[in-house]
Backbone as a printed PyTorch tensor [residue, N CA C, xyz], in Angstrom:
tensor([[[ 46.9300,  95.0320,  -8.5490],
         [ 46.2810,  94.0520,  -7.7030],
         [ 45.8250,  92.8410,  -8.5210]],

        [[ 45.3120,  93.1350,  -9.7210],
         [ 44.8440,  92.0440, -10.5780],
         [ 46.0170,  91.1590, -11.0080]],

        [[ 47.1640,  91.7680, -11.2490],
         [ 48.3640,  91.0110, -11.6250],
         [ 48.8060,  90.1070, -10.4810]],

        [[ 48.7660,  90.6190,  -9.2690],
         [ 49.1460,  89.8220,  -8.0980],
         [ 48.1990,  88.6340,  -7.9230]],

        [[ 46.9050,  88.8530,  -8.1060],
         [ 45.9250,  87.7760,  -8.0000],
         [ 46.1710,  86.7150,  -9.0680]],

        [[ 46.4820,  87.1580, -10.2830],
         [ 46.7640,  86.2310, -11.3780],
         [ 48.0040,  85.3940, -11.0790]],

        [[ 49.0370,  86.0320, -10.5800],
         [ 50.2820,  85.3200, -10.2550],
         [ 50.0440,  84.3020,  -9.1420]],

        [[ 49.3320,  84.7120,  -8.0920],
         [ 49.0500,  83.7900,  -6.9840],
         [ 48.1900,  82.6100,  -7.4420]],

        [[ 47.2170,  82.8620,  -8.2940],
         [ 46.3810,  81.7850,  -8.8270],
         [ 47.2140,  80.8140,  -9.6460]],

        [[ 48.0960,  81.3310, -10.4840],
         [ 48.9700,  80.4930, -11.2940],
         [ 49.8720,  79.6290, -10.4170]],

        [[ 50.4610,  80.2330,  -9.4000],
         [ 51.3400,  79.4680,  -8.4990],
         [ 50.5730,  78.3860,  -7.7480]],

        [[ 49.3660,  78.6980,  -7.3240],
         [ 48.5450,  77.7160,  -6.6160],
         [ 48.1890,  76.5460,  -7.5240]],

        [[ 47.7540,  76.8420,  -8.7450],
         [ 47.3980,  75.7780,  -9.6890],
         [ 48.6090,  74.9380, -10.0700]],

        [[ 49.7590,  75.5610, -10.2350],
         [ 50.9840,  74.8380, -10.5510],
         [ 51.3610,  73.8990,  -9.4130]],

        [[ 51.2380,  74.3720,  -8.1800],
         [ 51.5610,  73.5470,  -7.0130],
         [ 50.6150,  72.3580,  -6.9020]],

        [[ 49.3180,  72.5830,  -7.1280],
         [ 48.3400,  71.4890,  -7.0620],
         [ 48.6190,  70.4620,  -8.1470]],

        [[ 48.8970,  70.9210,  -9.3720],
         [ 49.1770,  69.9960, -10.4740],
         [ 50.4400,  69.1910, -10.1960]],

        [[ 51.4640,  69.8430,  -9.6470],
         [ 52.7240,  69.1540,  -9.3300],
         [ 52.5030,  68.1030,  -8.2510]],

        [[ 51.7040,  68.4070,  -7.2280],
         [ 51.4270,  67.4470,  -6.1560],
         [ 50.6850,  66.2360,  -6.7090]],

        [[ 49.7150,  66.4770,  -7.6070],
         [ 48.9740,  65.3570,  -8.1960],
         [ 49.8960,  64.5030,  -9.0530]],

        [[ 50.8080,  65.1260,  -9.8070],
         [ 51.7600,  64.3810, -10.6320],
         [ 52.6710,  63.5350,  -9.7610]],

        [[ 53.1460,  64.0890,  -8.6510],
         [ 54.0090,  63.3260,  -7.7480],
         [ 53.2710,  62.1410,  -7.1400]],

        [[ 52.0090,  62.3290,  -6.7670],
         [ 51.2340,  61.2240,  -6.1980],
         [ 50.9500,  60.1530,  -7.2500]],

        [[ 50.7160,  60.5630,  -8.4930],
         [ 50.4920,  59.5830,  -9.5520],
         [ 51.7610,  58.7880,  -9.8080]],

        [[ 52.9070,  59.4460,  -9.8050],
         [ 54.1800,  58.7490,  -9.9750],
         [ 54.4170,  57.7860,  -8.8150]],

        [[ 54.0430,  58.2110,  -7.6150],
         [ 54.1540,  57.3370,  -6.4420],
         [ 53.2820,  56.0920,  -6.6290]],

        [[ 52.0670,  56.2720,  -7.1550],
         [ 51.1680,  55.1390,  -7.4230],
         [ 51.7900,  54.1970,  -8.4530]],

        [[ 52.3710,  54.7410,  -9.5210],
         [ 52.9720,  53.9080, -10.5680],
         [ 54.1430,  53.1090, -10.0000]],

        [[ 54.9430,  53.7290,  -9.1420],
         [ 56.0650,  53.0100,  -8.5220],
         [ 55.5620,  51.8830,  -7.6220]],

        [[ 54.5070,  52.1550,  -6.8560],
         [ 53.9300,  51.1040,  -6.0120],
         [ 53.3920,  49.9680,  -6.8710]],

        [[ 52.7280,  50.3260,  -7.9740],
         [ 52.1580,  49.2960,  -8.8380],
         [ 53.2580,  48.4450,  -9.4710]],

        [[ 54.3790,  49.0640,  -9.8250],
         [ 55.4920,  48.2940, -10.3760],
         [ 55.9660,  47.2540,  -9.3600]],

        [[ 56.1050,  47.6600,  -8.1130],
         [ 56.5150,  46.7150,  -7.0690],
         [ 55.4310,  45.6620,  -6.8350]],

        [[ 54.1840,  46.0790,  -6.9070],
         [ 53.0410,  45.1650,  -6.7650],
         [ 53.1140,  44.0450,  -7.8000]],

        [[ 53.4920,  44.3950,  -9.0380],
         [ 53.6020,  43.3870, -10.0990],
         [ 54.7330,  42.3930,  -9.8440]],

        [[ 55.7740,  42.8380,  -9.1510],
         [ 56.9340,  41.9860,  -8.9020],
         [ 56.7180,  41.0060,  -7.7540]],

        [[ 55.6930,  41.2140,  -6.9500],
         [ 55.4650,  40.3530,  -5.7890],
         [ 54.4740,  39.2450,  -6.1270]],

        [[ 54.4560,  38.2330,  -5.3100],
         [ 53.5030,  37.1390,  -5.5050],
         [ 52.0760,  37.5820,  -5.2610]],

        [[ 51.8850,  38.5460,  -4.3770],
         [ 50.5240,  38.9710,  -4.0630],
         [ 49.8750,  39.6520,  -5.2630]],

        [[ 50.6560,  40.1540,  -6.2000],
         [ 50.0820,  40.7820,  -7.3870],
         [ 49.3120,  39.7720,  -8.2180]],

        [[ 49.7050,  38.5340,  -8.1320],
         [ 49.0890,  37.4950,  -8.9470],
         [ 47.9760,  36.7660,  -8.1950]],

        [[ 47.8620,  37.0510,  -6.9100],
         [ 46.8950,  36.3650,  -6.0680],
         [ 45.4690,  36.7330,  -6.4570]],

        [[ 44.6360,  35.7700,  -6.5480],
         [ 43.2310,  36.0100,  -6.8530],
         [ 42.3950,  35.0220,  -6.0540]],

        [[ 41.4240,  35.5370,  -5.3400],
         [ 40.5380,  34.6520,  -4.5980],
         [ 39.5250,  34.0800,  -5.5650]],

        [[ 39.5400,  32.7740,  -5.7480],
         [ 38.5870,  32.1690,  -6.6650],
         [ 38.2890,  30.7390,  -6.2310]],

        [[ 37.2290,  30.2270,  -6.7860],
         [ 36.8270,  28.8450,  -6.5600],
         [ 36.3440,  28.3080,  -7.8940]],

        [[ 36.1670,  27.0030,  -7.9790],
         [ 35.6580,  26.4250,  -9.2190],
         [ 34.1410,  26.4860,  -9.2420]],

        [[ 33.6000,  26.5710, -10.4420],
         [ 32.1460,  26.5790, -10.5820],
         [ 31.5730,  25.1960, -10.2890]],

        [[ 30.2640,  25.0600, -10.3980],
         [ 29.6220,  23.8030, -10.0290],
         [ 30.0750,  22.6280, -10.8990]],

        [[ 30.5340,  22.9040, -12.1110],
         [ 31.0220,  21.8330, -12.9840],
         [ 32.5110,  21.5720, -12.7750]],

        [[ 33.1300,  22.3010, -11.8310],
         [ 34.5590,  22.1810, -11.5380],
         [ 35.4290,  22.4470, -12.7610]],

        [[ 35.0470,  23.4370, -13.5400],
         [ 35.8220,  23.7400, -14.7400],
         [ 36.3500,  25.1730, -14.7730]],

        [[ 35.5340,  26.1290, -14.4050],
         [ 35.9310,  27.5290, -14.5280],
         [ 36.1380,  28.1700, -13.1640]],

        [[ 37.2310,  28.9280, -12.9930],
         [ 37.3830,  29.6600, -11.7320],
         [ 36.4550,  30.8770, -11.7220]],

        [[ 35.8250,  31.1030, -10.6080],
         [ 34.9640,  32.2730, -10.4360],
         [ 35.4090,  33.0110,  -9.1780]],

        [[ 35.3070,  34.3670,  -9.1650],
         [ 35.7410,  35.1180,  -7.9800],
         [ 34.9370,  34.7500,  -6.7440]],

        [[ 35.6290,  34.6920,  -5.6200],
         [ 34.9620,  34.4180,  -4.3510],
         [ 34.2070,  35.6700,  -3.9260]],

        [[ 32.9510,  35.5550,  -3.6320],
         [ 32.1890,  36.7400,  -3.2310],
         [ 32.3580,  37.0610,  -1.7550]],

        [[ 32.1690,  38.3170,  -1.4290],
         [ 32.0490,  38.7290,  -0.0440],
         [ 30.6000,  38.4390,   0.3300]],

        [[ 30.3710,  37.8390,   1.4680],
         [ 29.0150,  37.4400,   1.8430],
         [ 28.0740,  38.6370,   1.9380]],

        [[ 28.5940,  39.7930,   2.3110],
         [ 27.7390,  40.9630,   2.4670],
         [ 27.7140,  41.8420,   1.2200]],

        [[ 28.8740,  42.0660,   0.6130],
         [ 28.9420,  42.9540,  -0.5400],
         [ 30.1590,  42.5790,  -1.3740]],

        [[ 29.9420,  42.1160,  -2.5940],
         [ 31.0380,  41.6560,  -3.4530],
         [ 32.0020,  42.7840,  -3.8020]],

        [[ 31.5460,  44.0330,  -3.7860],
         [ 32.4410,  45.1480,  -4.1200],
         [ 33.4500,  45.4130,  -3.0150]],

        [[ 33.2060,  44.8660,  -1.8250],
         [ 34.1210,  45.0930,  -0.7140],
         [ 35.1710,  43.9970,  -0.5680]],

        [[ 35.1350,  42.9720,  -1.4090],
         [ 36.1410,  41.9260,  -1.3560],
         [ 37.4420,  42.4980,  -1.8840]],

        [[ 38.4110,  42.6430,  -1.0210],
         [ 39.6880,  43.2190,  -1.4360],
         [ 40.8330,  42.4280,  -0.8220]],

        [[ 41.9520,  42.4590,  -1.5300],
         [ 43.1620,  41.8020,  -1.0540],
         [ 44.2060,  42.8880,  -0.8450]],

        [[ 44.5200,  43.2430,   0.3990],
         [ 45.5410,  44.2560,   0.6280],
         [ 46.9350,  43.6720,   0.4020]],

        [[ 47.7670,  44.4360,  -0.2850],
         [ 49.1500,  44.0160,  -0.4960],
         [ 49.9820,  44.5920,   0.6530]],

        [[ 50.5900,  43.7480,   1.4870],
         [ 51.2940,  44.2490,   2.6690],
         [ 52.5450,  45.0640,   2.3610]],

        [[ 53.1730,  44.8460,   1.2250],
         [ 54.4090,  45.5680,   0.9300],
         [ 54.1750,  46.9390,   0.3030]],

        [[ 53.1430,  47.0810,  -0.5060],
         [ 52.9040,  48.3620,  -1.1820],
         [ 51.7530,  49.1500,  -0.5760]],

        [[ 50.8490,  48.4730,   0.1170],
         [ 49.6780,  49.1410,   0.6530],
         [ 48.5390,  49.2600,  -0.3560]],

        [[ 48.7350,  48.7420,  -1.5760],
         [ 47.6800,  48.7950,  -2.5830],
         [ 46.6040,  47.7680,  -2.2530]],

        [[ 45.3760,  48.0570,  -2.6620],
         [ 44.2640,  47.1370,  -2.4710],
         [ 43.8510,  46.5920,  -3.8230]],

        [[ 43.7810,  45.2650,  -3.9350],
         [ 43.3360,  44.6200,  -5.1700],
         [ 41.9010,  44.1570,  -4.9570]],

        [[ 41.0050,  44.6380,  -5.8030],
         [ 39.6000,  44.2350,  -5.7780],
         [ 39.3780,  43.2810,  -6.9450]],

        [[ 39.4700,  41.9620,  -6.7350],
         [ 39.3350,  41.0230,  -7.8570],
         [ 37.9490,  41.0430,  -8.4930]],

        [[ 36.8980,  41.2710,  -7.7130],
         [ 35.5480,  41.2820,  -8.2820],
         [ 35.2850,  42.5370,  -9.1070]],

        [[ 35.9150,  43.6340,  -8.7390],
         [ 35.7500,  44.8850,  -9.4790],
         [ 36.8190,  45.0580, -10.5530]],

        [[ 37.8450,  44.1880, -10.5120],
         [ 38.9870,  44.2710, -11.4190],
         [ 39.6640,  45.6350, -11.3290]],

        [[ 40.0670,  45.9800, -10.1150],
         [ 40.7230,  47.2580,  -9.8700],
         [ 41.8680,  47.0740,  -8.8860]],

        [[ 42.8480,  47.9630,  -8.9870],
         [ 43.8920,  48.1070,  -7.9820],
         [ 43.8260,  49.5600,  -7.5260]],

        [[ 43.7260,  49.7580,  -6.2090],
         [ 43.4840,  51.0790,  -5.6320],
         [ 44.5440,  51.3910,  -4.5900]],

        [[ 44.9760,  52.6520,  -4.5470],
         [ 45.9100,  53.1120,  -3.5250],
         [ 45.1550,  54.0200,  -2.5590]],

        [[ 44.9060,  53.5700,  -1.3280],
         [ 44.1370,  54.3880,  -0.3900],
         [ 44.8720,  55.6600,   0.0410]],

        [[ 46.1970,  55.6990,  -0.0850],
         [ 46.9540,  56.8850,   0.3120],
         [ 46.8150,  58.0320,  -0.6870]],

        [[ 46.8360,  57.7110,  -1.9710],
         [ 46.7970,  58.7580,  -2.9920],
         [ 45.4260,  58.9000,  -3.6440]],

        [[ 44.6060,  57.8540,  -3.5870],
         [ 43.3040,  57.8910,  -4.2340],
         [ 43.3390,  57.4560,  -5.6890]],

        [[ 44.5080,  57.0980,  -6.2110],
         [ 44.6090,  56.6610,  -7.6050],
         [ 44.2550,  55.1800,  -7.7190]],

        [[ 43.6920,  54.8040,  -8.8790],
         [ 43.3860,  53.4030,  -9.1460],
         [ 43.4130,  53.1600, -10.6490]],

        [[ 43.5210,  51.8760, -10.9910],
         [ 43.4420,  51.4760, -12.3970],
         [ 42.5440,  50.2560, -12.5030]],

        [[ 42.0020,  50.0580, -13.6780],
         [ 41.2990,  48.8130, -13.9680],
         [ 42.3770,  47.7530, -14.1880]],

        [[ 42.2370,  46.6130, -13.5340],
         [ 43.3010,  45.6130, -13.5120],
         [ 42.7140,  44.2160, -13.5790]],

        [[ 43.1760,  43.4550, -14.5380],
         [ 42.7660,  42.0580, -14.6530],
         [ 43.9050,  41.2010, -14.1270]],

        [[ 43.7450,  40.7070, -12.9110],
         [ 44.8090,  39.9630, -12.2470],
         [ 45.2480,  38.7190, -12.9780]],

        [[ 44.3390,  38.0760, -13.7030],
         [ 44.7200,  36.8630, -14.4120],
         [ 45.5560,  37.1830, -15.6580]],

        [[ 45.6670,  38.4500, -16.0220],
         [ 46.5440,  38.8800, -17.1280],
         [ 47.6690,  39.7660, -16.5990]],

        [[ 48.1270,  39.4990, -15.3680],
         [ 49.1420,  40.3350, -14.7330],
         [ 50.3950,  40.4790, -15.5840]],

        [[ 50.7300,  39.4630, -16.3430],
         [ 51.9630,  39.4650, -17.1300],
         [ 51.9160,  40.4620, -18.2860]],

        [[ 50.7400,  40.9840, -18.6370],
         [ 50.6410,  41.9540, -19.7350],
         [ 50.8570,  43.3870, -19.2490]],

        [[ 50.9190,  43.6070, -17.9250],
         [ 51.0790,  44.9520, -17.3750],
         [ 52.5500,  45.2870, -17.1730]],

        [[ 52.9050,  46.4950, -17.5400],
         [ 54.2560,  47.0190, -17.3220],
         [ 54.1200,  48.4410, -16.7990]],

        [[ 54.9730,  48.8080, -15.8750],
         [ 54.9580,  50.1620, -15.3150],
         [ 56.2110,  50.9090, -15.7470]],

        [[ 56.0410,  52.1040, -16.3060],
         [ 57.1510,  52.9820, -16.6780],
         [ 57.2290,  54.0630, -15.6100]],

        [[ 58.1390,  53.8790, -14.6460],
         [ 58.2200,  54.8050, -13.5210],
         [ 58.8710,  56.1250, -13.9000]],

        [[ 59.5750,  56.1760, -14.9960],
         [ 60.1700,  57.4410, -15.4290],
         [ 59.0910,  58.3540, -16.0220]],

        [[ 58.2650,  57.7920, -16.8950],
         [ 57.1930,  58.5710, -17.5180],
         [ 55.9370,  58.6170, -16.6520]],

        [[ 55.8220,  57.7120, -15.6720],
         [ 54.6390,  57.6690, -14.8190],
         [ 53.4290,  57.0800, -15.5200]],

        [[ 53.6780,  56.0800, -16.3800],
         [ 52.6160,  55.4740, -17.1710],
         [ 52.5910,  53.9670, -16.9190]],

        [[ 51.3970,  53.3970, -16.8860],
         [ 51.2170,  51.9500, -16.7870],
         [ 50.6700,  51.4690, -18.1230]],

        [[ 51.2410,  50.3820, -18.6210],
         [ 50.8180,  49.8280, -19.9040],
         [ 50.2030,  48.4460, -19.6950]],

        [[ 49.1930,  48.1420, -20.4800],
         [ 48.6670,  46.7850, -20.5920],
         [ 48.9170,  46.3980, -22.0360]],

        [[ 49.7410,  45.3770, -22.2200],
         [ 50.3060,  45.0580, -23.5310],
         [ 51.0810,  46.2920, -23.9710]],

        [[ 50.6950,  46.9480, -25.0400],
         [ 51.4080,  48.1600, -25.4610],
         [ 50.5410,  49.4090, -25.3620]],

        [[ 49.3340,  49.2370, -24.8050],
         [ 48.4030,  50.3560, -24.6820],
         [ 48.4890,  50.9610, -23.2810]],

        [[ 48.5580,  52.2990, -23.1730],
         [ 48.5640,  52.9150, -21.8400],
         [ 47.2330,  52.6940, -21.1140]],

        [[ 47.3370,  52.4550, -19.8170],
         [ 46.1630,  52.2700, -18.9750],
         [ 45.8400,  53.6250, -18.3460]],

        [[ 44.5630,  53.9690, -18.3330],
         [ 44.1680,  55.2360, -17.7350],
         [ 44.2320,  55.1230, -16.2160]],

        [[ 45.0230,  55.9960, -15.6040],
         [ 45.1060,  56.0570, -14.1510],
         [ 44.0420,  57.0560, -13.7040]],

        [[ 43.1280,  56.5740, -12.8730],
         [ 42.0070,  57.4040, -12.4380],
         [ 42.1950,  57.7760, -10.9750]],

        [[ 41.4280,  58.7530, -10.5430],
         [ 41.5440,  59.1800,  -9.1550],
         [ 40.1770,  59.3340,  -8.5130]],

        [[ 40.1080,  58.9100,  -7.2790],
         [ 38.9190,  59.0960,  -6.4660],
         [ 39.3810,  59.7020,  -5.1460]],

        [[ 38.4990,  59.8180,  -4.2220],
         [ 38.8870,  60.4050,  -2.9290],
         [ 39.7510,  59.4350,  -2.1400]],

        [[ 40.6620,  59.9960,  -1.3830],
         [ 41.5200,  59.1820,  -0.5320],
         [ 40.7010,  58.5960,   0.6080]],

        [[ 41.1190,  57.4350,   1.0830],
         [ 40.4390,  56.8060,   2.2220],
         [ 40.8620,  57.5320,   3.4870]],

        [[ 39.8830,  57.9090,   4.2760],
         [ 40.1770,  58.5590,   5.5450],
         [ 40.5480,  57.4980,   6.5690]],

        [[ 41.6510,  57.6660,   7.2030],
         [ 42.1090,  56.6860,   8.2010],
         [ 41.9720,  57.2090,   9.5840]]])
């Protein structure tokens, strides 16, 4: 009985890990497409009072809720938080939109790079729709 429980636990953990890996790969593929579109480079900003530096446009109620949804990938870009989030999988990365050209996605390995350093792909809860 103990052997059967061990085998079932192993199979369950393997299935969960595989599902998370597939969702992370799905996020990396979406992010690669996100980088190829014009919306990946879009940033809501305005000039400061001296008309010299661009500053992020705030949300009147909560700056953390200012997001730009990408219609082709479904990813949400939060310019004020410097994040790109996938509401379907719950994965996100820290992302500096003004340095979009330094990001590369390796869809075979499932890794996102900024310059030559891997970016940590993090996970939070999925958005309930």
